[in-house]
Tab-separated table of C-alpha atoms in Angstrom:
chain	number	residue	atom	x	y	z
A	1	MET	CA	16.234	-32.619	13.828
A	2	ALA	CA	13.314	-30.507	12.683
A	3	LEU	CA	10.439	-30.126	15.112
A	4	ASN	CA	7.140	-31.507	13.827
A	5	VAL	CA	3.627	-31.691	15.200
A	6	ARG	CA	0.729	-34.029	14.529
A	7	HIS	CA	-2.121	-32.176	12.881
A	8	PRO	CA	-5.735	-32.967	13.771
A	9	ILE	CA	-7.989	-33.673	10.822
A	10	TRP	CA	-10.375	-30.786	11.528
A	11	LEU	CA	-7.704	-28.242	10.588
A	12	SER	CA	-7.662	-29.307	6.960
A	13	ALA	CA	-10.101	-26.519	6.067
A	14	THR	CA	-7.584	-23.803	6.947
A	15	PRO	CA	-7.026	-21.521	3.932
A	16	SER	CA	-4.203	-22.541	1.605
A	17	PRO	CA	-1.306	-20.083	1.427
A	18	GLY	CA	-1.521	-17.304	-1.113
A	19	VAL	CA	-1.245	-13.564	-1.510
A	20	ARG	CA	-3.789	-12.898	1.251
A	21	THR	CA	-2.071	-15.278	3.657
A	22	PHE	CA	1.277	-13.536	3.382
A	23	ALA	CA	-0.312	-10.085	3.377
A	24	THR	CA	-2.066	-10.919	6.660
A	25	LEU	CA	1.160	-12.085	8.296
A	26	PHE	CA	2.991	-9.010	7.075
A	27	LEU	CA	0.261	-6.729	8.430
A	28	LEU	CA	0.511	-8.318	11.877
A	29	GLU	CA	4.302	-8.083	11.777
A	30	THR	CA	3.920	-4.436	10.846
A	31	MET	CA	1.736	-3.771	13.880
A	32	ALA	CA	4.262	-5.565	16.089
A	33	ARG	CA	7.166	-3.400	14.847
A	34	ALA	CA	5.744	-0.099	13.644
A	35	SER	CA	4.488	1.135	17.019
A	36	THR	CA	8.100	1.400	18.189
A	37	ALA	CA	9.501	2.737	14.903
A	38	THR	CA	9.496	6.316	16.194
A	39	ILE	CA	10.062	5.436	19.853
A	40	VAL	CA	13.338	3.530	19.412
A	41	PRO	CA	15.371	6.413	17.897
A	42	LEU	CA	13.723	8.979	20.177
A	43	GLN	CA	14.504	6.922	23.267
A	44	ALA	CA	18.089	6.463	22.073
A	45	TYR	CA	18.317	10.228	21.536
A	46	GLU	CA	16.978	10.861	25.047
A	47	LEU	CA	19.481	8.445	26.600
A	48	LEU	CA	22.521	9.629	24.633
A	49	ALA	CA	21.512	13.278	23.988
A	50	ASP	CA	23.623	13.437	20.823
A	51	GLU	CA	22.788	12.671	17.170
A	52	ARG	CA	26.321	11.448	16.512
A	53	GLN	CA	26.223	8.955	19.397
A	54	VAL	CA	22.844	7.673	18.184
A	55	SER	CA	24.380	7.040	14.759
A	56	PHE	CA	27.266	5.105	16.259
A	57	LEU	CA	24.905	3.075	18.475
A	58	TYR	CA	22.955	2.030	15.379
A	59	THR	CA	26.260	1.176	13.694
A	60	ALA	CA	27.352	-1.093	16.555
A	61	VAL	CA	23.966	-2.821	16.628
A	62	GLY	CA	24.114	-3.266	12.869
A	63	LEU	CA	27.534	-4.943	13.047
A	64	VAL	CA	26.388	-7.512	15.591
A	65	ALA	CA	23.072	-8.070	13.792
A	66	LEU	CA	24.868	-8.628	10.491
A	67	ALA	CA	27.037	-11.339	12.039
A	68	ALA	CA	24.015	-12.939	13.722
A	69	SER	CA	22.010	-13.008	10.489
A	70	PHE	CA	24.345	-15.655	9.055
A	71	ALA	CA	23.190	-18.049	11.767
A	72	ILE	CA	19.607	-17.940	10.514
A	73	PRO	CA	20.120	-20.504	7.686
A	74	VAL	CA	21.479	-22.895	10.326
A	75	MET	CA	18.367	-22.277	12.421
A	76	ILE	CA	16.186	-23.017	9.414
A	77	ARG	CA	18.077	-26.251	8.748
A	78	ARG	CA	17.936	-27.452	12.342
A	79	LEU	CA	14.590	-26.090	13.513
A	80	SER	CA	12.581	-25.608	10.283
A	81	ARG	CA	11.165	-22.381	8.899
A	82	ARG	CA	8.148	-22.386	11.184
A	83	TRP	CA	10.281	-22.396	14.328
A	84	THR	CA	12.653	-19.800	12.915
A	85	TYR	CA	9.669	-17.553	12.233
A	86	THR	CA	8.332	-18.170	15.741
A	87	ILE	CA	11.710	-17.401	17.323
A	88	GLY	CA	11.752	-14.153	15.357
A	89	ALA	CA	8.414	-13.080	16.840
A	90	LEU	CA	9.533	-14.101	20.339
A	91	ALA	CA	12.718	-12.068	19.858
A	92	LEU	CA	10.530	-9.008	19.287
A	93	CYS	CA	8.797	-9.654	22.616
A	94	VAL	CA	12.109	-9.881	24.491
A	95	ALA	CA	13.403	-6.820	22.628
A	96	TYR	CA	10.516	-4.709	23.905
A	97	LEU	CA	11.097	-5.899	27.457
A	98	ALA	CA	14.743	-4.799	27.158
A	99	LEU	CA	13.787	-1.419	25.687
A	100	TRP	CA	11.281	-0.995	28.504
A	101	SER	CA	14.206	-0.803	30.959
A	102	GLN	CA	15.154	2.614	29.509
A	103	THR	CA	18.855	2.052	30.113
A	104	VAL	CA	21.692	2.294	27.586
A	105	SER	CA	22.428	-1.444	27.878
A	106	GLY	CA	18.736	-2.281	27.579
A	107	GLN	CA	18.449	0.053	24.594
A	108	ALA	CA	21.331	-1.653	22.782
A	109	THR	CA	20.041	-5.148	23.629
A	110	GLY	CA	16.505	-4.301	22.580
A	111	MET	CA	17.629	-2.756	19.302
A	112	LEU	CA	19.743	-5.827	18.513
A	113	LEU	CA	16.972	-8.321	19.297
A	114	ARG	CA	14.485	-6.249	17.322
A	115	VAL	CA	16.723	-6.372	14.242
A	116	PHE	CA	17.492	-10.080	14.695
A	117	GLY	CA	13.820	-10.946	15.136
A	118	THR	CA	12.947	-8.994	12.018
A	119	SER	CA	15.645	-10.891	10.104
A	120	CYS	CA	14.185	-14.231	11.146
A	121	LEU	CA	10.685	-13.176	10.130
A	122	ASN	CA	11.834	-11.709	6.824
A	123	ILE	CA	13.963	-14.640	5.683
A	124	ALA	CA	11.435	-17.302	6.631
A	125	LEU	CA	8.539	-15.440	5.025
A	126	SER	CA	10.534	-14.768	1.846
A	127	LEU	CA	11.192	-18.481	1.459
A	128	TYR	CA	7.500	-19.235	1.842
A	129	VAL	CA	6.624	-16.575	-0.746
A	130	MET	CA	9.023	-18.035	-3.304
A	131	ASP	CA	7.592	-21.506	-2.676
A	132	PHE	CA	3.904	-20.663	-2.932
A	133	ILE	CA	3.601	-17.561	-5.126
A	134	ARG	CA	3.934	-17.938	-8.896
A	135	LYS	CA	6.637	-15.881	-10.587
A	136	GLN	CA	4.088	-13.884	-12.567
A	137	ASP	CA	2.398	-12.933	-9.273
A	138	PHE	CA	5.490	-11.617	-7.471
A	139	VAL	CA	4.700	-7.958	-8.213
A	140	ARG	CA	1.044	-8.379	-7.233
A	141	ASN	CA	2.032	-10.158	-4.029
A	142	ASP	CA	4.503	-7.484	-2.922
A	143	ALA	CA	2.239	-4.610	-3.980
A	144	THR	CA	-0.716	-6.115	-2.088
A	145	ARG	CA	1.463	-6.812	0.935
A	146	MET	CA	2.712	-3.225	1.057
A	147	ALA	CA	-0.723	-1.722	0.440
A	148	ILE	CA	-2.305	-3.721	3.271
A	149	SER	CA	0.585	-2.904	5.589
A	150	THR	CA	-0.351	0.763	5.135
A	151	ILE	CA	-2.931	0.183	7.858
A	152	GLY	CA	-0.181	-0.525	10.343
A	153	TRP	CA	2.603	1.741	9.143
A	154	SER	CA	0.329	4.796	8.869
A	155	SER	CA	-1.311	4.454	12.285
A	156	ALA	CA	1.023	2.513	14.568
A	157	PRO	CA	3.902	5.059	14.825
A	158	THR	CA	1.478	7.754	15.997
A	159	ILE	CA	-0.254	5.319	18.341
A	160	GLY	CA	3.151	4.397	19.731
A	161	VAL	CA	4.011	8.023	20.539
A	162	TRP	CA	0.582	8.607	22.108
A	163	LEU	CA	1.052	5.561	24.323
A	164	TYR	CA	4.629	6.525	25.172
A	165	THR	CA	3.802	10.111	26.116
A	166	GLY	CA	0.363	9.427	27.620
A	167	ILE	CA	0.913	6.204	29.561
A	168	GLY	CA	4.662	5.797	29.522
A	169	PRO	CA	7.007	3.103	28.155
A	170	ALA	CA	4.743	0.373	29.551
A	171	GLY	CA	1.935	1.419	27.219
A	172	VAL	CA	3.801	1.176	23.938
A	173	TYR	CA	5.857	-1.902	24.782
A	174	VAL	CA	2.940	-3.944	26.156
A	175	TRP	CA	0.969	-2.968	23.032
A	176	SER	CA	3.805	-4.163	20.776
A	177	ILE	CA	4.298	-7.407	22.723
A	178	ALA	CA	0.583	-8.117	22.344
A	179	TRP	CA	0.793	-7.761	18.567
A	180	SER	CA	3.886	-10.016	18.458
A	181	THR	CA	1.908	-12.651	20.360
A	182	ILE	CA	-1.012	-12.352	17.944
A	183	LEU	CA	1.435	-12.765	15.057
A	184	ILE	CA	2.651	-16.069	16.515
A	185	ALA	CA	-0.902	-17.326	17.002
A	186	VAL	CA	-2.053	-16.443	13.478
A	187	PHE	CA	1.124	-17.822	11.918
A	188	TRP	CA	0.576	-21.169	13.621
A	189	TYR	CA	-3.045	-21.099	12.530
A	190	PHE	CA	-1.937	-20.815	8.911
A	191	ARG	CA	0.809	-23.412	9.388
A	192	LEU	CA	-1.365	-25.978	11.117
A	193	THR	CA	-2.878	-27.388	7.951
A	194	GLU	CA	-2.510	-30.530	5.912
A	195	ASN	CA	-1.411	-28.640	2.788
A	196	LYS	CA	2.010	-27.515	1.534
A	197	VAL	CA	2.336	-24.610	3.935
A	198	ILE	CA	3.290	-26.967	6.789
A	199	VAL	CA	6.148	-28.645	4.933
A	200	PRO	CA	9.356	-27.779	6.804
A	201	GLY	CA	11.965	-25.917	4.829
A	202	ARG	CA	14.955	-28.115	3.979
A	203	ILE	CA	18.382	-26.615	3.786
A	204	ALA	CA	21.662	-28.430	3.379
A	205	PRO	CA	24.560	-27.667	5.726
A	206	SER	CA	26.450	-24.727	4.318
A	207	ASN	CA	29.332	-22.419	5.037
A	208	PRO	CA	28.204	-18.763	5.345
A	209	LEU	CA	31.368	-17.479	3.669
A	210	ARG	CA	30.897	-19.888	0.800
A	211	ASN	CA	27.328	-18.671	0.411
A	212	VAL	CA	28.551	-15.076	0.271
A	213	ARG	CA	31.124	-15.945	-2.404
A	214	ARG	CA	28.471	-17.793	-4.404
A	215	PHE	CA	26.131	-14.805	-4.110
A	216	LEU	CA	28.801	-12.309	-5.189
A	217	ALA	CA	29.680	-14.489	-8.177
A	218	GLN	CA	26.210	-13.870	-9.667
A	219	PRO	CA	25.847	-10.360	-11.173
A	220	ARG	CA	22.043	-10.430	-11.123
A	221	LEU	CA	22.009	-11.195	-7.404
A	222	ARG	CA	24.520	-8.410	-6.735
A	223	LEU	CA	22.285	-6.013	-8.648
A	224	ALA	CA	19.185	-7.147	-6.732
A	225	TRP	CA	21.043	-6.603	-3.454
A	226	THR	CA	22.115	-3.082	-4.491
A	227	ILE	CA	18.537	-2.099	-5.316
A	228	ALA	CA	17.244	-3.454	-2.015
A	229	PHE	CA	20.092	-1.801	-0.102
A	230	GLY	CA	19.320	1.615	-1.590
A	231	ARG	CA	15.630	1.294	-0.791
A	232	SER	CA	16.335	0.191	2.771
A	233	CYS	CA	18.808	3.035	3.339
A	234	PHE	CA	16.057	5.536	2.640
A	235	TRP	CA	13.656	3.962	5.120
A	236	VAL	CA	16.316	3.582	7.821
A	237	THR	CA	17.256	7.242	7.423
A	238	PHE	CA	13.592	8.244	7.360
A	239	PHE	CA	12.728	6.397	10.576
A	240	VAL	CA	15.833	7.446	12.506
A	241	TYR	CA	16.372	11.056	11.432
A	242	VAL	CA	12.881	12.412	10.819
A	243	PRO	CA	11.978	12.221	14.543
A	244	ILE	CA	15.395	13.615	15.504
A	245	THR	CA	15.071	16.454	12.981
A	246	MET	CA	11.651	17.477	14.255
A	247	VAL	CA	12.759	17.394	17.897
A	248	ALA	CA	15.980	19.287	17.102
A	249	ALA	CA	13.905	21.914	15.287
A	250	GLY	CA	11.689	22.353	18.351
A	251	GLU	CA	8.579	20.767	16.819
A	252	GLY	CA	8.259	18.020	19.454
A	253	LYS	CA	7.969	14.231	19.462
A	254	ALA	CA	4.448	14.113	18.072
A	255	ALA	CA	5.497	16.019	14.938
A	256	GLY	CA	7.998	13.315	14.025
A	257	ALA	CA	5.381	10.615	14.576
A	258	TYR	CA	2.912	12.409	12.301
A	259	VAL	CA	5.487	12.655	9.510
A	260	ILE	CA	6.450	8.992	9.921
A	261	SER	CA	2.787	7.960	9.785
A	262	ALA	CA	2.173	10.129	6.721
A	263	GLY	CA	5.172	8.598	4.961
A	264	ASN	CA	3.980	5.111	5.783
A	265	ALA	CA	0.481	5.940	4.572
A	266	LEU	CA	2.033	6.393	1.139
A	267	LEU	CA	2.667	2.638	1.051
A	268	ILE	CA	-0.843	2.431	-0.412
A	269	SER	CA	0.712	3.864	-3.579
A	270	ALA	CA	2.304	0.441	-4.073
A	271	LEU	CA	-0.887	-0.435	-5.968
A	272	LEU	CA	-0.325	2.568	-8.258
A	273	TRP	CA	3.293	1.530	-8.821
A	274	GLN	CA	2.054	-1.939	-9.722
A	275	ARG	CA	0.080	-0.369	-12.584
A	276	ILE	CA	3.012	1.854	-13.562
A	277	ASN	CA	5.188	-1.247	-13.668
A	278	GLY	CA	2.715	-2.798	-16.085
A	279	ARG	CA	3.204	0.169	-18.442
A	280	ILE	CA	6.935	0.902	-18.274
A	281	GLY	CA	8.300	-2.358	-16.902
A	282	VAL	CA	10.308	-3.224	-13.800
A	283	ARG	CA	13.462	-1.472	-15.056
A	284	GLY	CA	11.699	1.786	-15.878
A	285	ALA	CA	9.797	1.835	-12.593
A	286	ILE	CA	12.875	1.154	-10.445
A	287	VAL	CA	14.985	3.797	-12.213
A	288	SER	CA	12.147	6.338	-11.905
A	289	CYS	CA	11.833	5.681	-8.183
A	290	PHE	CA	15.540	6.229	-7.570
A	291	ALA	CA	15.510	9.426	-9.652
A	292	ILE	CA	12.635	10.880	-7.604
A	293	LEU	CA	14.382	9.850	-4.405
A	294	ALA	CA	17.682	11.488	-5.376
A	295	VAL	CA	16.026	14.861	-6.081
A	296	SER	CA	13.576	14.919	-3.180
A	297	VAL	CA	16.065	13.807	-0.531
A	298	PHE	CA	18.625	16.356	-1.725
A	299	CYS	CA	16.018	19.111	-1.352
A	300	ALA	CA	15.250	17.842	2.151
A	301	GLY	CA	18.932	18.136	3.019
A	302	VAL	CA	19.044	21.727	1.795
A	303	ALA	CA	15.980	22.618	3.897
A	304	GLY	CA	17.380	20.845	6.966
A	305	VAL	CA	16.498	21.854	10.523
A	306	THR	CA	15.900	25.502	9.596
A	307	ALA	CA	12.764	24.587	7.625
A	308	PRO	CA	11.635	21.285	9.178
A	309	TRP	CA	8.218	21.134	7.523
A	310	TRP	CA	9.731	21.694	4.087
A	311	THR	CA	12.175	18.920	4.951
A	312	ALA	CA	9.255	16.708	5.915
A	313	GLY	CA	7.422	17.518	2.679
A	314	PHE	CA	10.376	16.610	0.489
A	315	LEU	CA	10.905	13.394	2.439
A	316	LEU	CA	7.258	12.458	1.928
A	317	VAL	CA	7.810	12.781	-1.830
A	318	GLY	CA	10.741	10.430	-1.326
A	319	ALA	CA	8.518	8.053	0.652
A	320	PHE	CA	6.150	7.908	-2.318
A	321	ALA	CA	9.020	6.778	-4.558
A	322	ALA	CA	10.373	4.397	-1.926
A	323	SER	CA	6.926	2.780	-1.760
A	324	GLY	CA	7.332	1.992	-5.440
A	325	LEU	CA	10.611	0.236	-4.691
A	326	ASP	CA	8.864	-1.676	-1.898
A	327	ALA	CA	6.310	-2.889	-4.427
A	328	ILE	CA	8.698	-3.970	-7.181
A	329	GLY	CA	12.242	-3.769	-5.815
A	330	ALA	CA	12.421	-7.427	-4.774
A	331	VAL	CA	11.375	-8.745	-8.188
A	332	PRO	CA	14.952	-8.795	-9.592
A	333	PHE	CA	15.955	-11.113	-6.738
A	334	TYR	CA	12.909	-13.364	-7.000
A	335	ARG	CA	13.577	-13.895	-10.691
A	336	ALA	CA	17.359	-14.264	-10.419
A	337	VAL	CA	17.781	-16.725	-7.560
A	338	HIS	CA	18.031	-20.412	-8.428
A	339	VAL	CA	15.451	-22.679	-6.792
A	340	HIS	CA	18.036	-24.997	-5.248
A	341	GLU	CA	19.868	-22.033	-3.666
A	342	ARG	CA	16.929	-20.101	-2.307
A	343	PRO	CA	17.530	-20.569	1.464
A	344	GLU	CA	21.240	-19.766	1.313
A	345	MET	CA	20.961	-16.908	-1.164
A	346	THR	CA	17.935	-15.421	0.638
A	347	ALA	CA	19.951	-15.282	3.855
A	348	VAL	CA	22.761	-13.428	2.067
A	349	TYR	CA	20.326	-11.168	0.202
A	350	ARG	CA	18.629	-10.293	3.502
A	351	THR	CA	21.890	-8.730	4.740
A	352	TYR	CA	20.926	-5.582	2.830
A	353	MET	CA	18.743	-4.682	5.807
A	354	ASP	CA	21.563	-5.120	8.317
A	355	VAL	CA	24.108	-3.298	6.161
A	356	SER	CA	21.637	-0.459	5.568
A	357	GLU	CA	21.426	0.022	9.336
A	358	LEU	CA	25.206	-0.110	9.584
A	359	ALA	CA	27.049	1.618	6.739
A	360	PRO	CA	24.995	4.792	6.162
A	361	LEU	CA	24.553	5.494	9.869
A	362	PHE	CA	28.297	5.191	10.405
A	363	VAL	CA	28.867	7.646	7.541
A	364	TYR	CA	26.257	9.975	8.999
A	365	GLY	CA	27.952	9.804	12.386
A	366	VAL	CA	31.251	10.896	10.840
A	367	LEU	CA	29.652	13.672	8.770
A	368	LEU	CA	27.713	14.993	11.758
A	369	THR	CA	31.045	15.660	13.448
A	370	TRP	CA	31.481	18.639	11.120
A	371	PHE	CA	28.082	19.381	9.597
A	372	GLY	CA	24.461	19.869	10.632
A	373	LEU	CA	21.612	17.358	10.318
A	374	GLY	CA	20.893	18.330	6.717
A	375	VAL	CA	24.091	16.576	5.591
A	376	VAL	CA	22.434	13.242	6.364
A	377	PHE	CA	19.865	13.717	3.617
A	378	ILE	CA	22.350	15.183	1.141
A	379	ALA	CA	24.597	12.133	1.576
A	380	LEU	CA	21.579	9.860	1.110
A	381	SER	CA	20.639	11.621	-2.142
A	382	GLY	CA	24.066	10.754	-3.541
A	383	LEU	CA	23.490	7.082	-2.773
A	384	MET	CA	20.057	7.185	-4.427
A	385	LEU	CA	21.632	8.656	-7.560
A	386	VAL	CA	24.271	5.918	-7.684
A	387	CYS	CA	21.659	3.167	-7.230
A	388	GLY	CA	19.536	4.687	-9.997
A	389	LEU	CA	22.449	4.828	-12.435
A	390	ILE	CA	23.429	1.221	-11.660
A	391	SER	CA	19.836	0.093	-12.207
A	392	LEU	CA	19.602	2.008	-15.477
A	393	ARG	CA	22.783	0.449	-16.792
A	394	HIS	CA	22.446	-3.145	-15.628
A	395	LEU	CA	18.762	-4.044	-15.261
A	396	PRO	CA	17.416	-5.896	-18.328
A	397	ARG	CA	14.796	-4.020	-20.295
A	398	ARG	CA	12.516	-7.019	-19.984
A	399	LEU	CA	12.368	-8.459	-16.489
């Protein structure tokens, strides 16, 4: 049975949900997660002292997180979207407590809970967006959301490293728990209204495997998943291997944080990509982004550890293109999914994040057995090229 609350009359003046509502929630989520974006891989690297072992740890976490993500539609059905979202934020709090232990078991547990919490937040918020944002406003919503999140993604990774090196693990993890708590409070402020935003999400009982088969049977959904997977693979690689590359090159922890923050600052270019989309269309913009990514990431792989700042520069060019995919990459899914299948198909679509933290990192772990760190970026460039060619061939000219 879904959990409901009685709403006092004085809350009826709370703003109705719209682009600003979802942008605010995403900004707070960003602050809750971004401060540990650089710390998590660095701490894993410190504990395991081997790039290959870090890759395999991420692979193991990704496998478990992928399986757990299929339970989220059941949570939505039984507890409602609001409670699923709240559980996601609470999972972030527990994740940071586990990471605070600075043990291998705590590291693995914290990484898993962090991914699971993010999945809950992402799926629930996506369902709200599709309910309350008009189709013609999808690009504007995502572009605005990404542009506003620049505040968090450009500053929080550096703040996290400062807190971690200056105060210790307690500094960064208490900071992140505080932002997770604020996220819960603001979310319930927006939800505690008498308008549509408080209506619990309704989802019929469903079999996860049946949902996957239904998803795979729809070519447009498969294409949307491929685009999102490619975009996510870049960001996963960026967050995990940029800090490791800078440390391995002798540049220190702070250098990796600065590059991560600079790459995230480029999310503001989502507004520029929104205008580019208006000129060349969704198909042209997505293909252009993948083409830029393929070239820039390949160059980063060639530079490798021997020229870390050149590597960083090429990856920042890639971050600019990836920001374009953040702004418009979800549009093919928004416009392809049927209304009556949104909860189930969104849960399956969301697996691109889990798979992107699983498949490429496993491949990297194998490749790093024989090659240096640069091979990671060269392998990623091949994936970007494949995603671009698929988008060019299968995306409709008018979308």
